[in-house]
Structure formats: structure tokens, C-alpha cells
Amino acid sequence: MDRGDFLLPDEPSLTGSATLTAMGARAQRMPLSGWLLRLARGSEGRPALEVHSGAGLIDVSVVSTLCVSPLRGARRSGGTATRWSLAWGQLPPGADVVEVAFRGWRRGVCVQAVTLADAYWVAEVEGHFRSVTCSAGASRVTTRVVREAGWRES
């Protein structure tokens, strides 16, 4: 699924039935949220992941072996017609698979995350959820899924 730089275009996502939309060699648009994930180079040539919402850049993660938190963030749709939840993070050393469990008020969904550049992962599902747990290697982290803030174009 990974060719060193990013996902192959038109390849099915393990996070659902939709596919990631290729925006170029190093950028992908998420099918439900429309958020943009872009690979870049950080300091010392290390891979970096930029996460862009409709409001702009919301997270930048540069690969590090010091204090790796496998779960960087989680958001869900705000006042849009499409209901979605999204989580992303960095692969801990020695982990190559991330299991993601979204939990809601009455239901839960478990998926295998899509790996990006052998350094990051992302999972997107339909529906609103309250929390997300990611399990990668010996790491297991849970956080709240935050509602995406509304934004306006000027």
C-alpha cells in the first residue's frame, strides 16, 4: 500500500469503502472529511506530516524516536451534512500496524489505519464518535474526539 512516499492513487482505504484522492505525489485528500494530508521534510531531512482542515493547517508532526505519542489528534465533523470522525498519529518504533477503535454513545467501530510513508497513520470513518483508542505495538492510547470548529471564508 505504501511506495515509500505516500499511498498509491486510487487504492482502497482500509478505513472504509471510499478511496483517498491523490493530490500529487506527496498529498492526499481524505474522502469523508475532505481534509488534506501532506508529507513534507522536517529538520535533518526527517519525514513530516502536515494535517490541513478546512480552516487551514492544524498539526505538523516530524518523525522522532524520542517520546513518540502514537495518537496525535482526533476530530469529528461539526455542522456539516456528512458525519465523519478522523484520527491520526505517528507509528511507534517497531510497529507497522495500528488498530483504531472509535467509540460513541451507542456504538463503536474498529478499523485498521492506513500507514503513510512507514512513519504515520490515519483512520477515517463515517459517523460521530466521542473517543478513539489506537493500539500500535506495545502502545495503547485513548483520547477524546474533538468536534471540528466551524470556519468562515473571508
C-alpha positions as YAML, in Angstrom:
chain: A
units: angstrom
residues:
- id: 1
  name: MET
  ca: [0.00, 0.00, 0.00]
- id: 2
  name: ASP
  ca: [2.93, 2.34, 0.54]
- id: 3
  name: ARG
  ca: [5.54, 3.17, -2.10]
- id: 4
  name: GLY
  ca: [7.97, 4.98, 0.20]
- id: 5
  name: ASP
  ca: [6.48, 8.42, -0.32]
- id: 6
  name: PHE
  ca: [2.74, 8.03, 0.07]
- id: 7
  name: LEU
  ca: [-0.31, 5.95, -0.77]
- id: 8
  name: LEU
  ca: [-0.77, 4.83, -4.32]
- id: 9
  name: PRO
  ca: [-3.58, 6.77, -6.05]
- id: 10
  name: ASP
  ca: [-7.00, 5.08, -6.26]
- id: 11
  name: GLU
  ca: [-6.01, 2.35, -3.82]
- id: 12
  name: PRO
  ca: [-8.84, 1.31, -1.45]
- id: 13
  name: SER
  ca: [-8.54, 2.67, 2.07]
- id: 14
  name: LEU
  ca: [-8.68, 0.21, 4.92]
- id: 15
  name: THR
  ca: [-10.59, 2.84, 6.90]
- id: 16
  name: GLY
  ca: [-13.73, 2.46, 4.82]
- id: 17
  name: SER
  ca: [-15.15, 1.80, 1.39]
- id: 18
  name: ALA
  ca: [-14.09, 5.16, -0.06]
- id: 19
  name: THR
  ca: [-10.66, 5.82, -1.54]
- id: 20
  name: LEU
  ca: [-8.14, 8.51, -0.75]
- id: 21
  name: THR
  ca: [-7.95, 11.12, -3.51]
- id: 22
  name: ALA
  ca: [-4.45, 11.70, -4.88]
- id: 23
  name: MET
  ca: [-3.49, 15.38, -4.95]
- id: 24
  name: GLY
  ca: [0.07, 14.82, -6.10]
- id: 25
  name: ALA
  ca: [2.98, 12.61, -5.16]
- id: 26
  name: ARG
  ca: [3.02, 13.74, -1.53]
- id: 27
  name: ALA
  ca: [-0.55, 14.85, -0.74]
- id: 28
  name: GLN
  ca: [-3.83, 13.02, -0.24]
- id: 29
  name: ARG
  ca: [-7.36, 14.24, 0.41]
- id: 30
  name: MET
  ca: [-9.46, 12.27, 2.91]
- id: 31
  name: PRO
  ca: [-12.70, 11.05, 1.28]
- id: 32
  name: LEU
  ca: [-15.23, 11.89, 4.02]
- id: 33
  name: SER
  ca: [-13.83, 14.98, 5.74]
- id: 34
  name: GLY
  ca: [-12.06, 16.49, 2.75]
- id: 35
  name: TRP
  ca: [-9.04, 17.14, 4.99]
- id: 36
  name: LEU
  ca: [-5.65, 17.23, 3.27]
- id: 37
  name: LEU
  ca: [-2.66, 15.20, 4.45]
- id: 38
  name: ARG
  ca: [0.68, 16.30, 3.07]
- id: 39
  name: LEU
  ca: [4.10, 14.72, 3.54]
- id: 40
  name: ALA
  ca: [6.99, 17.12, 3.84]
- id: 41
  name: ARG
  ca: [10.58, 17.14, 5.11]
- id: 42
  name: GLY
  ca: [11.33, 18.29, 8.61]
- id: 43
  name: SER
  ca: [14.64, 19.16, 10.19]
- id: 44
  name: GLU
  ca: [17.55, 16.91, 9.30]
- id: 45
  name: GLY
  ca: [15.53, 15.53, 6.37]
- id: 46
  name: ARG
  ca: [13.12, 13.62, 8.62]
- id: 47
  name: PRO
  ca: [9.63, 12.89, 7.26]
- id: 48
  name: ALA
  ca: [6.92, 15.27, 8.45]
- id: 49
  name: LEU
  ca: [3.14, 15.06, 8.21]
- id: 50
  name: GLU
  ca: [1.01, 18.18, 7.79]
- id: 51
  name: VAL
  ca: [-2.71, 17.89, 8.58]
- id: 52
  name: HIS
  ca: [-4.93, 20.53, 6.95]
- id: 53
  name: SER
  ca: [-8.61, 21.04, 7.79]
- id: 54
  name: GLY
  ca: [-10.99, 23.38, 6.01]
- id: 55
  name: ALA
  ca: [-9.73, 26.12, 8.34]
- id: 56
  name: GLY
  ca: [-6.06, 25.55, 7.46]
- id: 57
  name: LEU
  ca: [-3.03, 23.80, 8.94]
- id: 58
  name: ILE
  ca: [-3.88, 22.23, 12.31]
- id: 59
  name: ASP
  ca: [-0.98, 19.85, 13.01]
- id: 60
  name: VAL
  ca: [2.59, 19.16, 11.96]
- id: 61
  name: SER
  ca: [4.40, 16.06, 13.16]
- id: 62
  name: VAL
  ca: [8.09, 15.38, 12.48]
- id: 63
  name: VAL
  ca: [9.36, 11.81, 12.95]
- id: 64
  name: SER
  ca: [11.14, 11.40, 16.26]
- id: 65
  name: THR
  ca: [12.32, 8.44, 18.28]
- id: 66
  name: LEU
  ca: [12.13, 10.47, 21.49]
- id: 67
  name: CYS
  ca: [8.81, 10.44, 23.32]
- id: 68
  name: VAL
  ca: [6.65, 9.19, 20.46]
- id: 69
  name: SER
  ca: [2.92, 9.60, 21.08]
- id: 70
  name: PRO
  ca: [1.22, 7.31, 18.59]
- id: 71
  name: LEU
  ca: [-2.04, 9.32, 18.69]
- id: 72
  name: ARG
  ca: [-1.57, 12.95, 17.59]
- id: 73
  name: GLY
  ca: [-5.16, 14.06, 17.18]
- id: 74
  name: ALA
  ca: [-8.80, 13.19, 16.58]
- id: 75
  name: ARG
  ca: [-11.62, 15.30, 15.16]
- id: 76
  name: ARG
  ca: [-15.23, 14.83, 14.08]
- id: 77
  name: SER
  ca: [-17.42, 16.85, 11.76]
- id: 78
  name: GLY
  ca: [-19.18, 19.91, 13.06]
- id: 79
  name: GLY
  ca: [-22.25, 21.30, 11.36]
- id: 80
  name: THR
  ca: [-21.81, 19.54, 8.02]
- id: 81
  name: ALA
  ca: [-24.28, 17.19, 6.36]
- id: 82
  name: THR
  ca: [-21.67, 14.42, 6.22]
- id: 83
  name: ARG
  ca: [-20.88, 12.87, 9.60]
- id: 84
  name: TRP
  ca: [-17.29, 11.67, 9.95]
- id: 85
  name: SER
  ca: [-14.57, 11.05, 12.53]
- id: 86
  name: LEU
  ca: [-10.82, 11.19, 11.86]
- id: 87
  name: ALA
  ca: [-7.71, 10.26, 13.87]
- id: 88
  name: TRP
  ca: [-4.01, 10.40, 13.01]
- id: 89
  name: GLY
  ca: [-0.64, 9.76, 14.61]
- id: 90
  name: GLN
  ca: [2.94, 8.55, 14.35]
- id: 91
  name: LEU
  ca: [3.97, 4.91, 14.23]
- id: 92
  name: PRO
  ca: [5.99, 3.97, 17.33]
- id: 93
  name: PRO
  ca: [9.33, 2.25, 16.70]
- id: 94
  name: GLY
  ca: [8.81, -1.39, 15.74]
- id: 95
  name: ALA
  ca: [5.09, -1.01, 14.97]
- id: 96
  name: ASP
  ca: [3.80, -1.39, 11.43]
- id: 97
  name: VAL
  ca: [0.06, -1.88, 12.08]
- id: 98
  name: VAL
  ca: [-2.28, 0.41, 14.01]
- id: 99
  name: GLU
  ca: [-5.70, -0.73, 15.18]
- id: 100
  name: VAL
  ca: [-8.09, 2.15, 15.81]
- id: 101
  name: ALA
  ca: [-11.30, 1.89, 17.84]
- id: 102
  name: PHE
  ca: [-13.77, 4.77, 17.63]
- id: 103
  name: ARG
  ca: [-16.36, 4.70, 20.43]
- id: 104
  name: GLY
  ca: [-19.61, 6.60, 20.52]
- id: 105
  name: TRP
  ca: [-22.68, 6.98, 22.66]
- id: 106
  name: ARG
  ca: [-24.29, 3.75, 21.47]
- id: 107
  name: ARG
  ca: [-21.83, 2.07, 19.14]
- id: 108
  name: GLY
  ca: [-18.21, 1.59, 18.22]
- id: 109
  name: VAL
  ca: [-16.20, 0.95, 15.07]
- id: 110
  name: CYS
  ca: [-12.80, -0.73, 14.85]
- id: 111
  name: VAL
  ca: [-10.59, -0.30, 11.78]
- id: 112
  name: GLN
  ca: [-7.01, -0.83, 10.72]
- id: 113
  name: ALA
  ca: [-5.39, 2.52, 9.99]
- id: 114
  name: VAL
  ca: [-3.75, 3.39, 6.68]
- id: 115
  name: THR
  ca: [0.03, 3.74, 7.03]
- id: 116
  name: LEU
  ca: [1.69, 6.75, 5.43]
- id: 117
  name: ALA
  ca: [5.38, 6.72, 4.43]
- id: 118
  name: ASP
  ca: [6.13, 3.99, 7.00]
- id: 119
  name: ALA
  ca: [6.04, 6.72, 9.68]
- id: 120
  name: TYR
  ca: [2.44, 7.89, 10.17]
- id: 121
  name: TRP
  ca: [-1.11, 6.54, 10.16]
- id: 122
  name: VAL
  ca: [-4.61, 7.88, 9.57]
- id: 123
  name: ALA
  ca: [-8.09, 6.46, 10.10]
- id: 124
  name: GLU
  ca: [-11.37, 8.00, 8.96]
- id: 125
  name: VAL
  ca: [-14.85, 6.55, 9.48]
- id: 126
  name: GLU
  ca: [-18.45, 7.58, 8.93]
- id: 127
  name: GLY
  ca: [-20.30, 8.84, 11.99]
- id: 128
  name: HIS
  ca: [-19.71, 10.88, 15.13]
- id: 129
  name: PHE
  ca: [-17.73, 9.30, 17.96]
- id: 130
  name: ARG
  ca: [-16.73, 10.52, 21.44]
- id: 131
  name: SER
  ca: [-13.37, 8.81, 21.91]
- id: 132
  name: VAL
  ca: [-10.73, 6.95, 19.97]
- id: 133
  name: THR
  ca: [-8.18, 4.35, 21.08]
- id: 134
  name: CYS
  ca: [-5.17, 3.44, 18.98]
- id: 135
  name: SER
  ca: [-3.12, 0.33, 19.56]
- id: 136
  name: ALA
  ca: [0.29, 0.12, 17.90]
- id: 137
  name: GLY
  ca: [2.91, -2.35, 19.05]
- id: 138
  name: ALA
  ca: [3.07, -2.12, 22.85]
- id: 139
  name: SER
  ca: [1.44, 1.32, 22.86]
- id: 140
  name: ARG
  ca: [-2.23, 1.91, 23.57]
- id: 141
  name: VAL
  ca: [-3.56, 5.49, 23.81]
- id: 142
  name: THR
  ca: [-7.08, 6.87, 24.19]
- id: 143
  name: THR
  ca: [-8.24, 10.44, 23.66]
- id: 144
  name: ARG
  ca: [-11.41, 12.42, 23.16]
- id: 145
  name: VAL
  ca: [-12.59, 13.10, 19.60]
- id: 146
  name: VAL
  ca: [-12.94, 16.88, 19.35]
- id: 147
  name: ARG
  ca: [-15.69, 18.49, 17.29]
- id: 148
  name: GLU
  ca: [-14.29, 20.43, 14.35]
- id: 149
  name: ALA
  ca: [-14.75, 24.15, 14.88]
- id: 150
  name: GLY
  ca: [-16.81, 25.99, 12.31]
- id: 151
  name: TRP
  ca: [-14.91, 28.26, 9.96]
- id: 152
  name: ARG
  ca: [-15.80, 31.03, 7.57]
- id: 153
  name: GLU
  ca: [-14.21, 32.16, 4.36]
- id: 154
  name: SER
  ca: [-13.35, 35.85, 4.29]
...
